[in-house]
Each structure stands twice: as structure tokens, then as C-alpha cells.
C-alpha positions in Angstrom: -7.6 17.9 -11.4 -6.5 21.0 -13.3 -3.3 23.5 -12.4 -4.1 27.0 -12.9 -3.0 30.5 -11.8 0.9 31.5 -10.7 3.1 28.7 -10.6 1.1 26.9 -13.9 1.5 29.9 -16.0 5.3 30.9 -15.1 5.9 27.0 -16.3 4.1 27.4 -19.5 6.9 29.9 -20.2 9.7 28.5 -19.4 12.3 26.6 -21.5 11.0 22.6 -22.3 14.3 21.0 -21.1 14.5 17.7 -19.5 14.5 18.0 -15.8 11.9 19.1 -12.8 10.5 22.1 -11.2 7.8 23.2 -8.2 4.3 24.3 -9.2 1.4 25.6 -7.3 -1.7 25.1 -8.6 -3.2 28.4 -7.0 -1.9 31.6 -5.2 -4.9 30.8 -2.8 -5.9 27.5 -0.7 -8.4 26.8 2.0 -7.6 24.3 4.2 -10.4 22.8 6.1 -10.7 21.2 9.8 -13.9 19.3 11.0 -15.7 19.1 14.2 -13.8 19.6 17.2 -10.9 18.1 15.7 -7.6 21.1 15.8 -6.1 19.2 12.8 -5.9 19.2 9.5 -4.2 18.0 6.3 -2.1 21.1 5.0 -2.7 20.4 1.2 -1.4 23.6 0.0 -2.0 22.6 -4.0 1.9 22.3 -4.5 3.0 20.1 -7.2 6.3 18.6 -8.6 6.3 18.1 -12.4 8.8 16.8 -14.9 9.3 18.5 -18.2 11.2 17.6 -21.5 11.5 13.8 -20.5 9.9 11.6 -17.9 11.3 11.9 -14.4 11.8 7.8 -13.4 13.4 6.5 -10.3 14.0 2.5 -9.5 14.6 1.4 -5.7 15.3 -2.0 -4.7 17.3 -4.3 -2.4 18.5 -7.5 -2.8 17.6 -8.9 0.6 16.6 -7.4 4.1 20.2 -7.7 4.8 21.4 -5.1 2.4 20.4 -1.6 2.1 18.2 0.4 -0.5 20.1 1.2 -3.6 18.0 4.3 -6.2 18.9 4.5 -9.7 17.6 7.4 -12.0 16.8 6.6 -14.9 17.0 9.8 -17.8 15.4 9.2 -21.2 16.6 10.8 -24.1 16.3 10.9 -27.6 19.3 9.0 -28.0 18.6 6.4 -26.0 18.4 5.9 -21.9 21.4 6.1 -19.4 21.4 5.2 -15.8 22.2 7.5 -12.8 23.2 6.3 -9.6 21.4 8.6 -6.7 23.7 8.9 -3.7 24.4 5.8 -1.2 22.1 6.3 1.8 19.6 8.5 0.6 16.2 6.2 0.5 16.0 4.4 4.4 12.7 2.7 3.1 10.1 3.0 0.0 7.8 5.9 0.8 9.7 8.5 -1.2 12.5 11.4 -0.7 13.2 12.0 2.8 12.9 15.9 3.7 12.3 16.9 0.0 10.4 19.8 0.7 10.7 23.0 3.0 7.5 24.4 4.3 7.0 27.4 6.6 3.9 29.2 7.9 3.7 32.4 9.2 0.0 34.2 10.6 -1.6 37.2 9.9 0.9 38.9 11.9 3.8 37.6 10.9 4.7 35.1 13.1 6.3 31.8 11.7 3.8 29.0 13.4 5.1 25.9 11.1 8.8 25.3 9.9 9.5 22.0 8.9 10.7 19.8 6.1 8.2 16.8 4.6 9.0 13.8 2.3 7.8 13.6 -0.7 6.5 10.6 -2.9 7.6 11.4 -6.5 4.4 9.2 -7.9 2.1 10.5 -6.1 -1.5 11.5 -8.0 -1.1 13.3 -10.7 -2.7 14.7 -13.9 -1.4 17.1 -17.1 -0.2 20.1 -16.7 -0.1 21.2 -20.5 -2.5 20.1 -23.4 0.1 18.6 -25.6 1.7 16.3 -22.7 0.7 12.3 -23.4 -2.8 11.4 -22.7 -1.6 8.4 -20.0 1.2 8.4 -17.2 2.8 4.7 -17.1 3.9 4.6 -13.6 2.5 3.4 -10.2 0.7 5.7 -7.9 1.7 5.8 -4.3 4.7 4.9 -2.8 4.8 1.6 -0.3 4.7 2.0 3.8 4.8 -1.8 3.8 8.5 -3.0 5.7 8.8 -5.9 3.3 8.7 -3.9 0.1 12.0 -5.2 -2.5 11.8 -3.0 -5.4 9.4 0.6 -6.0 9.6 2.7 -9.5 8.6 6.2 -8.8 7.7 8.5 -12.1 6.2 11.5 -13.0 5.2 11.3 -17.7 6.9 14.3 -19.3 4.3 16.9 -19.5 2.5 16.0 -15.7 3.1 16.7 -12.7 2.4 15.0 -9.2 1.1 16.2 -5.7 3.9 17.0 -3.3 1.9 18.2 -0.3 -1.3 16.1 -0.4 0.2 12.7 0.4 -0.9 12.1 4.1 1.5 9.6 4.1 4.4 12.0 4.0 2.3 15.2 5.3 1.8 14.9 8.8 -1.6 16.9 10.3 -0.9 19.9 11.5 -2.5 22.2 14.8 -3.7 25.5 13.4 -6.3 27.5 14.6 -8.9 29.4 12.1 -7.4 32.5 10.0 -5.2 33.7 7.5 -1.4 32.4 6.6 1.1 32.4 4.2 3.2 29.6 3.4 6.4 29.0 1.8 7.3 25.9 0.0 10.5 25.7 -1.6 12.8 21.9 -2.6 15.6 21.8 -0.2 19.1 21.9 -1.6 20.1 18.6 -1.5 17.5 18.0 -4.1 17.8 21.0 -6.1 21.1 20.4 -6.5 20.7 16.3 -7.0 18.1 17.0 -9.8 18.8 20.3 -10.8 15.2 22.1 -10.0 14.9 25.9 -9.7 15.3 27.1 -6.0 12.5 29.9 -6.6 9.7 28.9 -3.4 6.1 29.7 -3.7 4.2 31.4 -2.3 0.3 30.4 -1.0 -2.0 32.6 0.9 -3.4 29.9 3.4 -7.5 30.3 5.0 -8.0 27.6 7.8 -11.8 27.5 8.3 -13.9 24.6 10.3 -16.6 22.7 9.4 -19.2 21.2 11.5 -18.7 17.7 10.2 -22.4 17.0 12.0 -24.0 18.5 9.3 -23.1 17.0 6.6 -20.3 19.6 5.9 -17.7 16.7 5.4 -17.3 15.2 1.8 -19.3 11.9 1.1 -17.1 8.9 -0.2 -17.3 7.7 -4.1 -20.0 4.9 -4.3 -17.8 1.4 -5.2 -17.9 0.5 -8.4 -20.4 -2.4 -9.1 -19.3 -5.9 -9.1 -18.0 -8.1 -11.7 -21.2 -9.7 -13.2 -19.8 -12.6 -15.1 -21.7 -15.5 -16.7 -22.4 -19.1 -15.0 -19.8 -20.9 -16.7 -15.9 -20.3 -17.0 -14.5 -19.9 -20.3 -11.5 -21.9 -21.7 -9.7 -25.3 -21.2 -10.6 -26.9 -17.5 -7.1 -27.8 -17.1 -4.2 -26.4 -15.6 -1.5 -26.1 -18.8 2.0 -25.5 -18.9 3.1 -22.3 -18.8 3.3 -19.1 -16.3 1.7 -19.4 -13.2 1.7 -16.9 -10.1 3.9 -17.3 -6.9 2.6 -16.2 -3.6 5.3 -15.7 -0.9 4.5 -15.0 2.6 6.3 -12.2 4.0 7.3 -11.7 8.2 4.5 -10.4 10.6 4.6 -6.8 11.5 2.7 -4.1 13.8 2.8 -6.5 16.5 2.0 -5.7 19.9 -0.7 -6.6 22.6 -4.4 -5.9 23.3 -5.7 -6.0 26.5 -9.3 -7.3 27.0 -10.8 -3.5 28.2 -8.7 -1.5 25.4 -8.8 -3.7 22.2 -12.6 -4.3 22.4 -11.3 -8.4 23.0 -12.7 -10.6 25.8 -12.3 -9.4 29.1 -8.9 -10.1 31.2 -7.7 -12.0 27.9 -4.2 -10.7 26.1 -4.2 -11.0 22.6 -1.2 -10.7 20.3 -2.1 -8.8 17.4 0.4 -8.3 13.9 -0.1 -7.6 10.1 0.8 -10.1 7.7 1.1 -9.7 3.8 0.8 -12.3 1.4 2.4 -11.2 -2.2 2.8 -12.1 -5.9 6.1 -12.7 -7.3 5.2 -13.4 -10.5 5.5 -13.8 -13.5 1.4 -14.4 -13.6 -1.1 -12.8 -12.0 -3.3 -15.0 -9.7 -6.9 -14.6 -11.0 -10.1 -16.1 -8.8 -13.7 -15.7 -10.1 -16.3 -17.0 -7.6 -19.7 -18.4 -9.5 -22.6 -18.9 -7.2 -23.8 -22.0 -6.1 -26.1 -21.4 -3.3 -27.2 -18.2 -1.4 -23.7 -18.0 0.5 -21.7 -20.4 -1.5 -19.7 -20.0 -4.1 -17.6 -22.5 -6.5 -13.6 -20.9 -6.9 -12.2 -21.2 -10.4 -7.8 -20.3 -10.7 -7.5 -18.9 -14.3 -4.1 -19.3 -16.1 -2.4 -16.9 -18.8 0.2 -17.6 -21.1 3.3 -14.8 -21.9 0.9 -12.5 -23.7 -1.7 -12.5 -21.4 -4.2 -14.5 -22.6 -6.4 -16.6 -21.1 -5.3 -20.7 -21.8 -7.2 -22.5 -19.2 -8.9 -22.5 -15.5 -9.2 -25.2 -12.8 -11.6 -25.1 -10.0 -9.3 -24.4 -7.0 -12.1 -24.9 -3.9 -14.8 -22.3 -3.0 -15.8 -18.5 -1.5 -18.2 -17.4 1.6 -20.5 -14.9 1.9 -19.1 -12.7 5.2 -22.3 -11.3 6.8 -20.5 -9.6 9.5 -20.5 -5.3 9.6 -17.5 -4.5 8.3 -17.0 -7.5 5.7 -20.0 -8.1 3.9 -18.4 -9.5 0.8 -17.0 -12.9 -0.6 -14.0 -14.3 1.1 -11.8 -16.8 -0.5 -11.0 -20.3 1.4 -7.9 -21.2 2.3 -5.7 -18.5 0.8 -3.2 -17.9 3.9 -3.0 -19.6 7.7 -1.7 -17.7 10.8 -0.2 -19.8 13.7 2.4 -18.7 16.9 4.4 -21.5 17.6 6.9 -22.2 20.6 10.6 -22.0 20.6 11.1 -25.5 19.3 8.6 -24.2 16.4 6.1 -26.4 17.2 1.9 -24.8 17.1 0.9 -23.5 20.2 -2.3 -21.3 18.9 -3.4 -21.1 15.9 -5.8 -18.2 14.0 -9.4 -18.4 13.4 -9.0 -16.4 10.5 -9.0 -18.9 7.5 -11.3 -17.0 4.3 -10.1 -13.7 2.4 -10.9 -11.3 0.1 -8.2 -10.5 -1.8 -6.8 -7.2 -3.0 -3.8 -5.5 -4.1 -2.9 -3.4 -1.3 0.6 -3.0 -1.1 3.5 -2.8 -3.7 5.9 -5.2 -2.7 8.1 -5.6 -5.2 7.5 -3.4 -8.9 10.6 -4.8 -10.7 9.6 -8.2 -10.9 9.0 -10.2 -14.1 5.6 -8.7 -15.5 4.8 -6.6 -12.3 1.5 -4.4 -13.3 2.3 -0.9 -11.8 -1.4 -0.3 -11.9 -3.2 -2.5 -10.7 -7.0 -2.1 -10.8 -8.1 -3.6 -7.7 -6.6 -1.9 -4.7 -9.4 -2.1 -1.5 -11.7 -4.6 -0.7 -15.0 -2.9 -1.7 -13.7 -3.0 -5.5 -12.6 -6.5 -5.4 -15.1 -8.6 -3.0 -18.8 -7.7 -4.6 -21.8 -7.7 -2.5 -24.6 -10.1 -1.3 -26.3 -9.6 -5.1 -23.5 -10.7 -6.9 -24.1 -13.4 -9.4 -20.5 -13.8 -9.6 -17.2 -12.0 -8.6 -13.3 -11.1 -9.6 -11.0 -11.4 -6.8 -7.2 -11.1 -7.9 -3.7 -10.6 -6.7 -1.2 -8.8 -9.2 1.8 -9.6 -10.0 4.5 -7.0 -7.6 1.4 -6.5 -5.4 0.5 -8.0 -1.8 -2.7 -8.6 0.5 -2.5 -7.3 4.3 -4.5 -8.0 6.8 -4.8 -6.9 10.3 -5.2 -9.7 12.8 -6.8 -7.7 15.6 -9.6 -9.1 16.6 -10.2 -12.4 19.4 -9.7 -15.5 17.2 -7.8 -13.7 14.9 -4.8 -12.3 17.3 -3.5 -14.9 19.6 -4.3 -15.6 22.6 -1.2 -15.7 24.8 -3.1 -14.7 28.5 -1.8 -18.0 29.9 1.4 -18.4 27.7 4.9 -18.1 29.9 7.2 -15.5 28.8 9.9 -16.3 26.5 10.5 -16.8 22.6 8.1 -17.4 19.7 7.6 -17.4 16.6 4.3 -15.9 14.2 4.3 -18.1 11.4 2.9 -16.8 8.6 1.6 -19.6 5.3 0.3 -18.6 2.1 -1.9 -21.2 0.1 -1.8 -23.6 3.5 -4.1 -26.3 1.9 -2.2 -25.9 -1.9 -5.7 -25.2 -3.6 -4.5 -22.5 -6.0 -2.0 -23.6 -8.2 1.3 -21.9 -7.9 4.6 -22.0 -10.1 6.8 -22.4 -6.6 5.4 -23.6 -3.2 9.0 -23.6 -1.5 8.7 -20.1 -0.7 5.1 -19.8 1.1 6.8 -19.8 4.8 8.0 -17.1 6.7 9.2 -17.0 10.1 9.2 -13.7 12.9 10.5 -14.3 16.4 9.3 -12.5 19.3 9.8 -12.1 23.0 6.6 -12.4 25.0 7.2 -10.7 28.4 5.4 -8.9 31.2 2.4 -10.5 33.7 -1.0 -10.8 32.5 -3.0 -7.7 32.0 0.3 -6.0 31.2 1.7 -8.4 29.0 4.7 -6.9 26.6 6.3 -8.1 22.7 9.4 -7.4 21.4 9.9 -8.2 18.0 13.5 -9.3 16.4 14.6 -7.5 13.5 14.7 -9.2 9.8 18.2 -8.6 8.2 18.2 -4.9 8.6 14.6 -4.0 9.0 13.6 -3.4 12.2 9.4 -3.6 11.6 7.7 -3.5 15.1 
């Protein structure tokens, strides 16, 4: 990615002082639609860079009982100081609530968008001058996850990140084909909390469509190959003192009910479905290489770090599956987290089918932890889980960083056609069967009560909040 034309140039010119400022990467964007669909992502090449000194943000909260607290911090040559942003501002960890301004107006004049969009402040982001630093040490992406603790948000001195190509915080818009202008401009509260230049730009706008039948719509990358490791671990087979990882289970969300004829589930059958998150705390990352055994078997081998990161020992830590289903078709670890719905005197009353995972770092939960990686490599399951050919495979959960899976499917969801309305609780285990090996296995519980309701076929859920967070 490469700025060039209006906005770059004018911020060549100006002064190198610490602070922030709006780019745009062209004076002209086509935004594209496909098929029949009246939608599309308006990506109008706008960007958000820091110059002089990094631009660094920390969020956290100490429990979901207390609110989100954001501290800037400003780095200097004299040292670093500490900023307190207002009380209030951040409601979750996606980024700066109504940030930007952004109005569209047609061919003739007539304003057809006006609205205000978030912004995540480490969002993807590259150079904007040749003399910036060659590497940007922050995270990239904020977290939609509820449970998220603690996020650090930065854009490296000399780069800038993309404020209007985050779909996250850029809702789709209706537009039909033509020419626009739009206007994008940081809105006040921001300008004046950060002290950016109120000057908007300016983006002539084409909206085309694109016959997506035809191969008009971009291919995705190819995955990158699998680990191909040799036969044998390396190091002590032990497990030896020192840092280990600890995996915490965090409450079900998204829950709600499938019926039978709309969720694709057995007919006149009411499934509960929900997320779950399994998550690193730290201070070790948990590392899993598979080594094959048999044409859908493979032997599971925990591998252990001291303080510096080096490898100091492994210990075999059960085994991993071949999946040959469509959809999964990679290696799923054994035994890594258990779901079960259990009554109002907490007792099982169904219990998931789901038992084998691949594991991947797909949420931030919690960046300010002991040794959290802000980058972690692995972040979707087609980098992490190889493929039937693999001679061996890398599966690993980060320290900060959590696993979510979707239980939507019959076996997976619960079954609650013939359960009687009232109170229950989704129980949610990390490392059930204590295979892995774990610096803390009081915390691998958590606990989210729901109200079942409504007659079968038109069964209803009703999730209690956690502390504060109210996550459906």
C-alpha cells in the first residue's frame, strides 16, 4: 500500500511535530458493488497518520463490573508521560466512537450520505514517508469480542492507518452507480482531544458494478503452506519449572435459538446456539505441534519456554484428528475446551458434541498482559490447521489472544426442544480432561445464565448480563 496524490503530498510539507492529521491517499476512488447486491464498502482511501512521535493508546478494565478507562500514552525525547482520555469515551474495544464525519453528495448536488463512523486507530497500515521506521510495533485490528480486558491501539511515527476501510466500523452503504463527492473531516471532539487539523478532504467517488458471475470479484490469497516439521520433537521430554500458559474460559455469547427449517438443524428440533472463547493469559504461549502417526492420527506434543523464549522442554499432551468434513478439512486438537447447559441447580442437562479444535488466535482479549504478543502470526484456521498432506503441523494460542468458536450446528448447539422454560446456565471449560499443562487450572470455568422461554417451534433466550456487559 502506497499514499500518493493530495492529502500525501500536503503532509510531506508540513511541520514534523508530534501529533496526528487526515490523509487521503487519492483525489479519486472507485468504489465497487457486485452482482445484484445495492451495497458496498465505502473505502474512500482516507487515512489517519501520526507524525513526530508514535500515536499509542492503552484501554483496559479491571473487571466486567467496571468501566473502560484509555490512557494515551506521548513519547518524547525526554522520556514518556501518560495522558488520561476523558471518562466515558470508549463503551467497548473497537476504537473511537463517531471519530470521523462523512458526507456524500451526487452529481447534482444532493447530499445522499451524512453520517459519523468509528474509527480503529490500528487499523492496517503502511509508511507514509521513506525515512519513517521500517516496522510498526503495534496490533492490527481492534477487538469486537464482549470479553476483551485490555487493547493497545498505535499508529509508528512516520505511518499512517486506514480510517475508512475497517468494515468493522464502516457500515455498507446503498448507492446506486455514478459520480459523488465525499467529505471526510475528524469531528471536533477529536480534533480538539488530539489536536489534528480540522481541514476535510475531499474524494471524487465512481460507484460502478461488477458482475461477480464472471469472475469480476477478487480471488482470496492462497494459505500459506503448512508447518512441515521433522518426526521427532526437539528438547527435554519433560515438563520443567518455569513459565507456562493459562487458558481461561470466558462467558458464552451470541446466543439465541435455531429452529429446525431456518438453522439448517433437524426438523422441529430447537437448538440453542452461542460463541465461546477460550484465551491465554499468559505469561507463555501455548505451543502444539501434531506429528503423524497414522493417515488421520496424529501424536500432540505441549512445548514449554523459559523468560527469553526459548524452547526448554515438551511433553506429549494427547493427540489431533484429521476433520474430513467441508468446511474443516484440517487437524483438530483433542480435548482443548467442553461445552455443557446445565439446569438451575447447575447440574448437566445436555452436553456438546463438539470435543476437537483447531486452534487460532482470533480475538485480542486482553494485550496488556505479562508477555502478550501484539502480533501474533496465526490468526484463522487455514494458517494454523495444515491440510490432509501435512507431515506435521503448528497449532498455537498466544499469549493476550483467544479461540472462538461458533456452536451452531445440531450436536454442537443444544438441544432444548423438550427442555421446560426457566433458568440455565452454558458452561463453558477450557482444558476439560487437563492434557495440556497449564500454570493455573482454577480459572478454566465460566458460568452464563439464561432464560429459556417460549413453546416449541418458537422457542425464545434471554441472556443475563456479566458485571456491566450486556453480550446477547
Amino acid at each position: 500500500m502506497v499514499l500518493a496524490a493530495g492529502g500525501f503530498q500536503a503532509a510531506q510539507a508540513a511541520p514534523a511535530k508530534a501529533g496526528l492529521q487526515l490523509l487521503a491517499a487519492s483525489a479519486k476512488v472507485t468504489v465497487t458493488k457486485y452482482g445484484e447486491s445495492p451495497e458496498a464498502m465505502l473505502d474512500l482511501g482516507v487515512y489517519l497518520s501520526a507524525t513526530g512521535a508514535p500515536f499509542e493508546v492503552r484501554a483496559q478494565r479491571k473487571s466486567y463490573n467496571d468501566p473502560i478507562t484509555a490512557n494515551q500514552l506521548i513519547r518524547h525525547s525526554g522520556g514518556t508521560r501518560t495522558k488520561a482520555l476523558p471518562k466515558g469515551l470508549l463503551k467497548d474495544f473497537t476504537g473511537f466512537p463517531k471519530f470521523l464525519h462523512v458526507s456524500l453528495t451526487d452529481a447534482k448536488g444532493k447530499k445522499v450520505l451524512d453520517r459519523v463512523q468509528d474509527v480503529c486507530p490500528s487499523a492496517e497500515s503502511a509508511r507514509v514517508a521513506p525515512g519513517a521506521p521500517a516496522k510498526s510495533p503495534y496490533p492490527v485490528g481492534c477487538s469486537g469480542n464482549p470479553w476483551t480486558l485490555g487493547s493497545v491501539w498505535g499508529i509508528q511515527k512516520g505511518w499512517a492507518t486506514d480510517a475508512t476501510g475497517d468494515e468493522q466500523a464502516n457500515a455498507p452503504v446503498r448507492l446506486a452507480d455514478g459520480a459523488y463527492t465525499a467529505t471526510v473531516s475528524v469531528t471536533k471532539a477529536y480534533r480538539d482531544l488530539f489536536g489534528i487539523p480540522g481541514t476535510p478532504k475531499k474524494i471524487a467517488v465512481t460507484v460502478r458494478t461488477m458482475d461477480d458471475g464472471h469472475g469480476a470479484r477478487p480471488k482470496a490469497a492462497p494459505s500459506p503452506a503448512p508447518l512441515k516439521a521433522g518426526a521427532k520433537p526437539a528438547g527435554n521430554g519433560a515438563v520443567p519449572k518455569g513459565p507456562k500458559p493459562d487458558l481461561r474460559a470466558l462467558p458464552a455469547w451470541e446466543i439465541g435459538i435455531d429452529h429446525g427449517e431456518e438453522g439448517g438443524a433437524a426438523p422441529k428440533r430447537d437448538y440453542m446456539a452461542f460463541s465461546a472463547n477460550v484465551w491465554n493469559a499468559g505469561p507463555s504461549p501455548l505451543v502444539v505441534d501434531g506429528f503423524r502417526v497414522k493417515q488421520d492420527l496424529m501424536d500432540a506434543y505441549q512445548y514449554f519456554f523459559d523468560g527469553n523464549g526459548r524452547q526448554i522442554g515438551y511433553a506429549k499432551t494427547g493427540g489431533m484428528e484429521w476433520d474430513p468434513r467441508d468446511g474443516h478439512e484440517h487437524w483438530h486438537f483433542k480435548d482443548f475446551a467442553s461445552y455443557r447447559l446445565l439446569g438451575a441447580d447447575k447440574k448437566e442437562i445436555v452436553r456438546s458434541q463438539k470435543e476437537a479444535f483447531c486452534l487460532a488466535n482470533t480475538d485480542a482479549i486482553n494485550q496488556l498482559v505479562k508477555n502478550a504478543n501484539w502480533k501474533p502470526d496465526n490468526t484463522d484456521l487455514h494458517t494454523a490447521c495444515g491440510d490432509l498432506s501435512s507431515l506435521s503441523v503448528r497449532e498455537v494460542l498466544d499469549v493476550g489472544s483467544g479461540d472462538t468458536y461458533v456452536q451452531s450446528l445440531p450436536g454442537q448447539s443444544f438441544d432444548v426442544t423438550a427442555l421446560a422454560n426457566g433458568t440455565y446456565y452454558i458452561q463453558v471449560i477450557a482444558n476439560p480432561a487437563h492434557r495440556l499443562f497449564e500454570g493455573d487450572l482454577n480459572n478454566n470455568i465460566s458460568l452464563r445464565k439464561v432464560v429459556l422461554g417460549g413453546k416449541p417451534g418458537h422457542r425464545t433466550v434471554k441472556a443475563a448480563p456479566v458485571g456491566k456487559v450486556n453480550a446477547p
